[in-house]
Coordinates of C-alpha atoms in Angstrom, one line a residue:
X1 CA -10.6 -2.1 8.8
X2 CA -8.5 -5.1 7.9
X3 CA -5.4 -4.5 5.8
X4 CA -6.2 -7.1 2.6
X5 CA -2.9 -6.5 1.5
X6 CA -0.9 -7.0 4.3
X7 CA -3.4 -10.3 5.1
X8 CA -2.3 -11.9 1.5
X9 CA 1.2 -10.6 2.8
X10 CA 1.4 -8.5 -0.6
X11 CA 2.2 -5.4 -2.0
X12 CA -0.2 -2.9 -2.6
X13 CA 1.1 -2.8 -6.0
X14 CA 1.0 -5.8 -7.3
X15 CA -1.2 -7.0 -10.1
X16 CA -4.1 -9.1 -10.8
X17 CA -1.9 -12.3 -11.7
X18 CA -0.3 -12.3 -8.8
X19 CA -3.7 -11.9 -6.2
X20 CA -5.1 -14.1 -8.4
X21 CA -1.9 -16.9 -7.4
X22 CA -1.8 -16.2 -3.7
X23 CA -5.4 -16.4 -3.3
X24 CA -5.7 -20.0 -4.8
X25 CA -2.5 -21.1 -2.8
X26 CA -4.5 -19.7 0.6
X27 CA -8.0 -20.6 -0.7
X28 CA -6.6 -24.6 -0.6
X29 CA -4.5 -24.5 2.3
X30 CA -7.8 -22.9 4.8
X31 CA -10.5 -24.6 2.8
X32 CA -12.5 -26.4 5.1
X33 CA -12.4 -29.6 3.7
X34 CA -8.7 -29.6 4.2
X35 CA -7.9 -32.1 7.0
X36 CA -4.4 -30.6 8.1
X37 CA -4.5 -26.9 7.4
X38 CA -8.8 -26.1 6.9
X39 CA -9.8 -22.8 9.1
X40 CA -13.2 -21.6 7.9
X41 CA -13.0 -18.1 8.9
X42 CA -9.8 -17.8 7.5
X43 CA -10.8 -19.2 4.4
X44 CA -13.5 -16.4 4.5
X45 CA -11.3 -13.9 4.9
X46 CA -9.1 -14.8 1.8
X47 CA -12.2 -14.9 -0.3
X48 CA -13.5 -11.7 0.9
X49 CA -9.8 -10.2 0.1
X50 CA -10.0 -11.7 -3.3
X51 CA -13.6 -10.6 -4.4
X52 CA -12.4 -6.7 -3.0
X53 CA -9.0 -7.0 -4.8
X54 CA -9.7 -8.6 -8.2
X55 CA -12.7 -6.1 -8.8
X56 CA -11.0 -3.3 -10.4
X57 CA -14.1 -0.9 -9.1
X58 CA -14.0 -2.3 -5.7
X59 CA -10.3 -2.3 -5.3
X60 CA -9.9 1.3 -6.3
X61 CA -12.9 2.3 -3.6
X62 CA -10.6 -0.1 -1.1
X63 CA -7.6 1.6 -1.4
X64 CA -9.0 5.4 -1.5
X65 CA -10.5 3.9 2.4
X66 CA -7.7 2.8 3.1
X67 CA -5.0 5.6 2.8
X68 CA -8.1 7.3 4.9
X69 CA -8.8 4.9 7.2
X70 CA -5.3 3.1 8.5
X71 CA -6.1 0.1 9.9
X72 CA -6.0 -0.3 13.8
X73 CA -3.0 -1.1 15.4
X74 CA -3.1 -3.4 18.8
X75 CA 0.0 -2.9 21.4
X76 CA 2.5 -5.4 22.1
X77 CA 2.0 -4.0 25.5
X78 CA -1.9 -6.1 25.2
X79 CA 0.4 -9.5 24.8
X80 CA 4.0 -8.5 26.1
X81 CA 5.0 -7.9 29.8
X82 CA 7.6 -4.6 29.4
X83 CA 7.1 -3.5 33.0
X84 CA 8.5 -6.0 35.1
X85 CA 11.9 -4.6 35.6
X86 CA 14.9 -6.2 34.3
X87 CA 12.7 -9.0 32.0
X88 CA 10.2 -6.1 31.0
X89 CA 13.5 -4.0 29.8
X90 CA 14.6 -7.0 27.8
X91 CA 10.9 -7.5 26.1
X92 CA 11.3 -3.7 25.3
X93 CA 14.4 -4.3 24.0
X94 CA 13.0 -7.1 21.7
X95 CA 9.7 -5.5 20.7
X96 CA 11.6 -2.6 19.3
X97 CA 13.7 -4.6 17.5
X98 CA 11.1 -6.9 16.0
X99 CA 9.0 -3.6 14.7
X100 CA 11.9 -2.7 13.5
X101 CA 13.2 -5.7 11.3
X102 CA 9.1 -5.6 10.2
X103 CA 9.4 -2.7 8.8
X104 CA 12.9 -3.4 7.3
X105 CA 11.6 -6.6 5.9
X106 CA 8.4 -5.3 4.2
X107 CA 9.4 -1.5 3.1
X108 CA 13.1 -2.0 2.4
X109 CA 12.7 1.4 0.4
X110 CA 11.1 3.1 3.3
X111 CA 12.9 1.1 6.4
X112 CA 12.4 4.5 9.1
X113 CA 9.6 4.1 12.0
X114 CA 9.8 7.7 13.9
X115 CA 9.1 7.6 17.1
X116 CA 5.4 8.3 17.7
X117 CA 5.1 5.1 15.7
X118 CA 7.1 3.0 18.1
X119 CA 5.4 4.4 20.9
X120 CA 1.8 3.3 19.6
X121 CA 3.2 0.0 18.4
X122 CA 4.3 -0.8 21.8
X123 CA 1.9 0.9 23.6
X124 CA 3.4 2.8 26.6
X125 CA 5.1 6.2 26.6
X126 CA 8.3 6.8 25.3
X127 CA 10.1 8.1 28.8
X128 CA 10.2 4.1 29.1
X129 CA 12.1 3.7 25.8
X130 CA 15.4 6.3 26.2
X131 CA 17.4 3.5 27.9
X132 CA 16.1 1.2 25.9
X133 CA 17.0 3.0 22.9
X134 CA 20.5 4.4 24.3
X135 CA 21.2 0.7 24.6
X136 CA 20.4 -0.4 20.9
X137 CA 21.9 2.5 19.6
X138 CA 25.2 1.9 21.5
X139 CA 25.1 -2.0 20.3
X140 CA 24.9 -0.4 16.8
X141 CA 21.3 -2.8 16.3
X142 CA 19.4 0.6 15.3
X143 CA 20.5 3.9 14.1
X144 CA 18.6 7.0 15.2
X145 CA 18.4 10.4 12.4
X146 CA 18.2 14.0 13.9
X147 CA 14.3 13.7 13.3
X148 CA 13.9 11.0 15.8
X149 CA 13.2 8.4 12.9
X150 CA 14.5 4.8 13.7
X151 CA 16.5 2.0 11.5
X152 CA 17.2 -1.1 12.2
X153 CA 21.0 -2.0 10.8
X154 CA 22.9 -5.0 9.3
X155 CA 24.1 -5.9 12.8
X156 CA 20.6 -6.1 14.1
X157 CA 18.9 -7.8 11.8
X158 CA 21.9 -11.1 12.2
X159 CA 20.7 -10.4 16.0
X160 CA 17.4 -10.8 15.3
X161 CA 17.8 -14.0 12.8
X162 CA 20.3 -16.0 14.9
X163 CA 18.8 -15.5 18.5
X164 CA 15.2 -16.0 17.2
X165 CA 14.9 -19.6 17.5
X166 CA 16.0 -19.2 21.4
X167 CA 14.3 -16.4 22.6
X168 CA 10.2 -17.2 22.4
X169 CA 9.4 -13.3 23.3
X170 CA 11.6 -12.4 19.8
X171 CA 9.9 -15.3 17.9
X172 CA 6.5 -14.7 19.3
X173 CA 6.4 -10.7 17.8
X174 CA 8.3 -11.8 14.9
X175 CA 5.4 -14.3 14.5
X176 CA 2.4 -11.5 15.1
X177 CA 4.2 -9.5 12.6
X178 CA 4.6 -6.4 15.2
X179 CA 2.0 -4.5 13.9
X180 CA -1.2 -6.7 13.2
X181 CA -4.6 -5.8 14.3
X182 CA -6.3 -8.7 13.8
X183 CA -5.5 -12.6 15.5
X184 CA -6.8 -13.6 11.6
X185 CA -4.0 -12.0 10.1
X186 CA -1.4 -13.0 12.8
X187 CA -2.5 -16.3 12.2
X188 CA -1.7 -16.0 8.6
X189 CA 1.7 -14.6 9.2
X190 CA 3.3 -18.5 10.2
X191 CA 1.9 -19.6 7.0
X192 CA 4.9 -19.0 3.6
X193 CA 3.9 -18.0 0.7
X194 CA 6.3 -19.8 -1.9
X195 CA 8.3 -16.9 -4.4
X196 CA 6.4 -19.0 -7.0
X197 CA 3.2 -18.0 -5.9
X198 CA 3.2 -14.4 -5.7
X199 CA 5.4 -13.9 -9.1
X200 CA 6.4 -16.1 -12.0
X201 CA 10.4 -17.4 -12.1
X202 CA 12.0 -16.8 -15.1
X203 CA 14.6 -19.7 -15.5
X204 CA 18.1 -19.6 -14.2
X205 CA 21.0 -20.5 -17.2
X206 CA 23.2 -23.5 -15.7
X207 CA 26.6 -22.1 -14.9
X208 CA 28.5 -22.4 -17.6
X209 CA 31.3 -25.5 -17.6
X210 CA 34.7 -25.5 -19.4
X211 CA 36.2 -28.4 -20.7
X212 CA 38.6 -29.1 -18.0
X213 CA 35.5 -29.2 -15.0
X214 CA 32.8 -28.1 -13.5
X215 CA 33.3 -23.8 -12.7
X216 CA 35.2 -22.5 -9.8
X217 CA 32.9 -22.2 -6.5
X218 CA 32.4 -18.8 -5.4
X219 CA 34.2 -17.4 -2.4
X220 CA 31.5 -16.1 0.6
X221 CA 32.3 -12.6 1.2
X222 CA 34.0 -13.4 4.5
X223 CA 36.9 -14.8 2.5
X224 CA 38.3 -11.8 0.0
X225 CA 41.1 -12.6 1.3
X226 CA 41.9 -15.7 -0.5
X227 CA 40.4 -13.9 -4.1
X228 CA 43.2 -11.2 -3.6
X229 CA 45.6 -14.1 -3.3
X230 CA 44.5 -16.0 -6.0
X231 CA 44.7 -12.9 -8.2
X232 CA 48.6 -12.7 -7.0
X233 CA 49.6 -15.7 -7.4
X234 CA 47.9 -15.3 -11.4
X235 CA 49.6 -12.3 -11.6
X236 CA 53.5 -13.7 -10.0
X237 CA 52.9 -16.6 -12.8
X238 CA 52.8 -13.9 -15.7
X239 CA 55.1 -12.3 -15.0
X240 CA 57.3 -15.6 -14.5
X241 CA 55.9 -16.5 -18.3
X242 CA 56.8 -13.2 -19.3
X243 CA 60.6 -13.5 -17.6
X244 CA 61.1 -16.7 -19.5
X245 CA 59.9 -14.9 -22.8
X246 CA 62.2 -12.0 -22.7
X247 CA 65.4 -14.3 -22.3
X248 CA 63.9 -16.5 -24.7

């Protein structure tokens, strides 16, 4: 069965405001009659998502199917070459960590995939992934827990974000989403949903200004370094003020 929410790319939580939002923004960009973006069966699809989802009946049938009915998962193995040696050891290497940073980027709460889960994602057995997985572990990309359940960490996912745009095998499963069962929805995955879309902004206060300019730039978090100076070099000038007081 086709996974509405993960085709509108949201949560199966969210509320009728917000399908109602990303449905028109999809609705226009695959309507047929749009000369740059039209696809008519994708179109379909959105509509067929929306009439399921915005019927509160309908909806609640969906999702009792669904939590019954999981929808099918196709292997990378169907798209990805992981058995030719050294390159297949490097595609393993990068399908883990795409399924991986999916699952990070879409379940934040719930960022684990055990094994068995890999292994059907991937689609080969797992005697082919202990090297692979001794190797990501070691690079500190993925951390493993005692009940073979699988994270991707900080480290990997700035591996996965900067080499990206070099590596076509990364950016083609990052692309496919890593778990899609459907070329519709992989499809649907280049396309970016604004932030405005699926929820309303509330606005953003202008940072406040004193009199003398505009406020003090904010240090990255690679430069604490020069706060703890700062706050020395405040602190060396009180206590200067304070000398001068006392003799005062």
């Amino acid at each position: 069965m086709t996974d509405y929410y993960e085709f509108l790319q949201i949560s199966p939580r969210a509320d009728a405001d917000t399908i109602h939002r990303v449905y028109r923004f999809l609705a226009a960009r695959f309507h047929p009659d749009n000369p740059e973006s039209g696809d008519a069966d994708l179109f379909h699809l959105v509509k067929t998502a929306n009439d399921v989802l915005s019927d509160p009946k309908r909806r609640a049938e969906y999702d009792e199917k669904r939590r019954h009915e999981p929808p099918d998962v196709v292997p990378l193995s169907a798209s990805i070459d992981f058995m030719d040696d050294l390159q297949g050891e490097i595609n393993r290497r990068l399908a883990l960590l795409a399924v991986l940073y999916h699952r990070r980027r879409t379940k934040p709460d719930m960022p684990d995939v055990a094994l068995d889960e890999i292994e059907a994602r991937m689609g080969f057995p797992r005697d082919y992934l202990d090297f692979t997985i001794w190797y990501l572990v070691k690079k500190g990309y993925i951390t493993r827990a005692d009940n073979a359940q699988f994270t991707l960490t900080a480290d990997g996912v700035d591996f996965v974000e900067t080499q990206r745009p070099g590596l076509p095998v990364l950016n083609k499963l990052l692309t496919s989403g890593a778990r899609s069962a459907e070329e519709a929805i992989q499809a649907l995955k280049t396309t970016h949903i604004p932030d405005a879309v699926r929820a309303p902004r509330t606005a953003t206060p202008p940072a406040p200004r004193s009199p003398a300019g505009p406020a003090p730039t904010v240090a990255p978090l690679g430069s604490m370094g020069f706060l703890d100076r700062r706050v020395n070099k405040v602190d060396r000038r009180k206590n200067s003020r304070g000398g001068r007081r006392a003799t005062d």
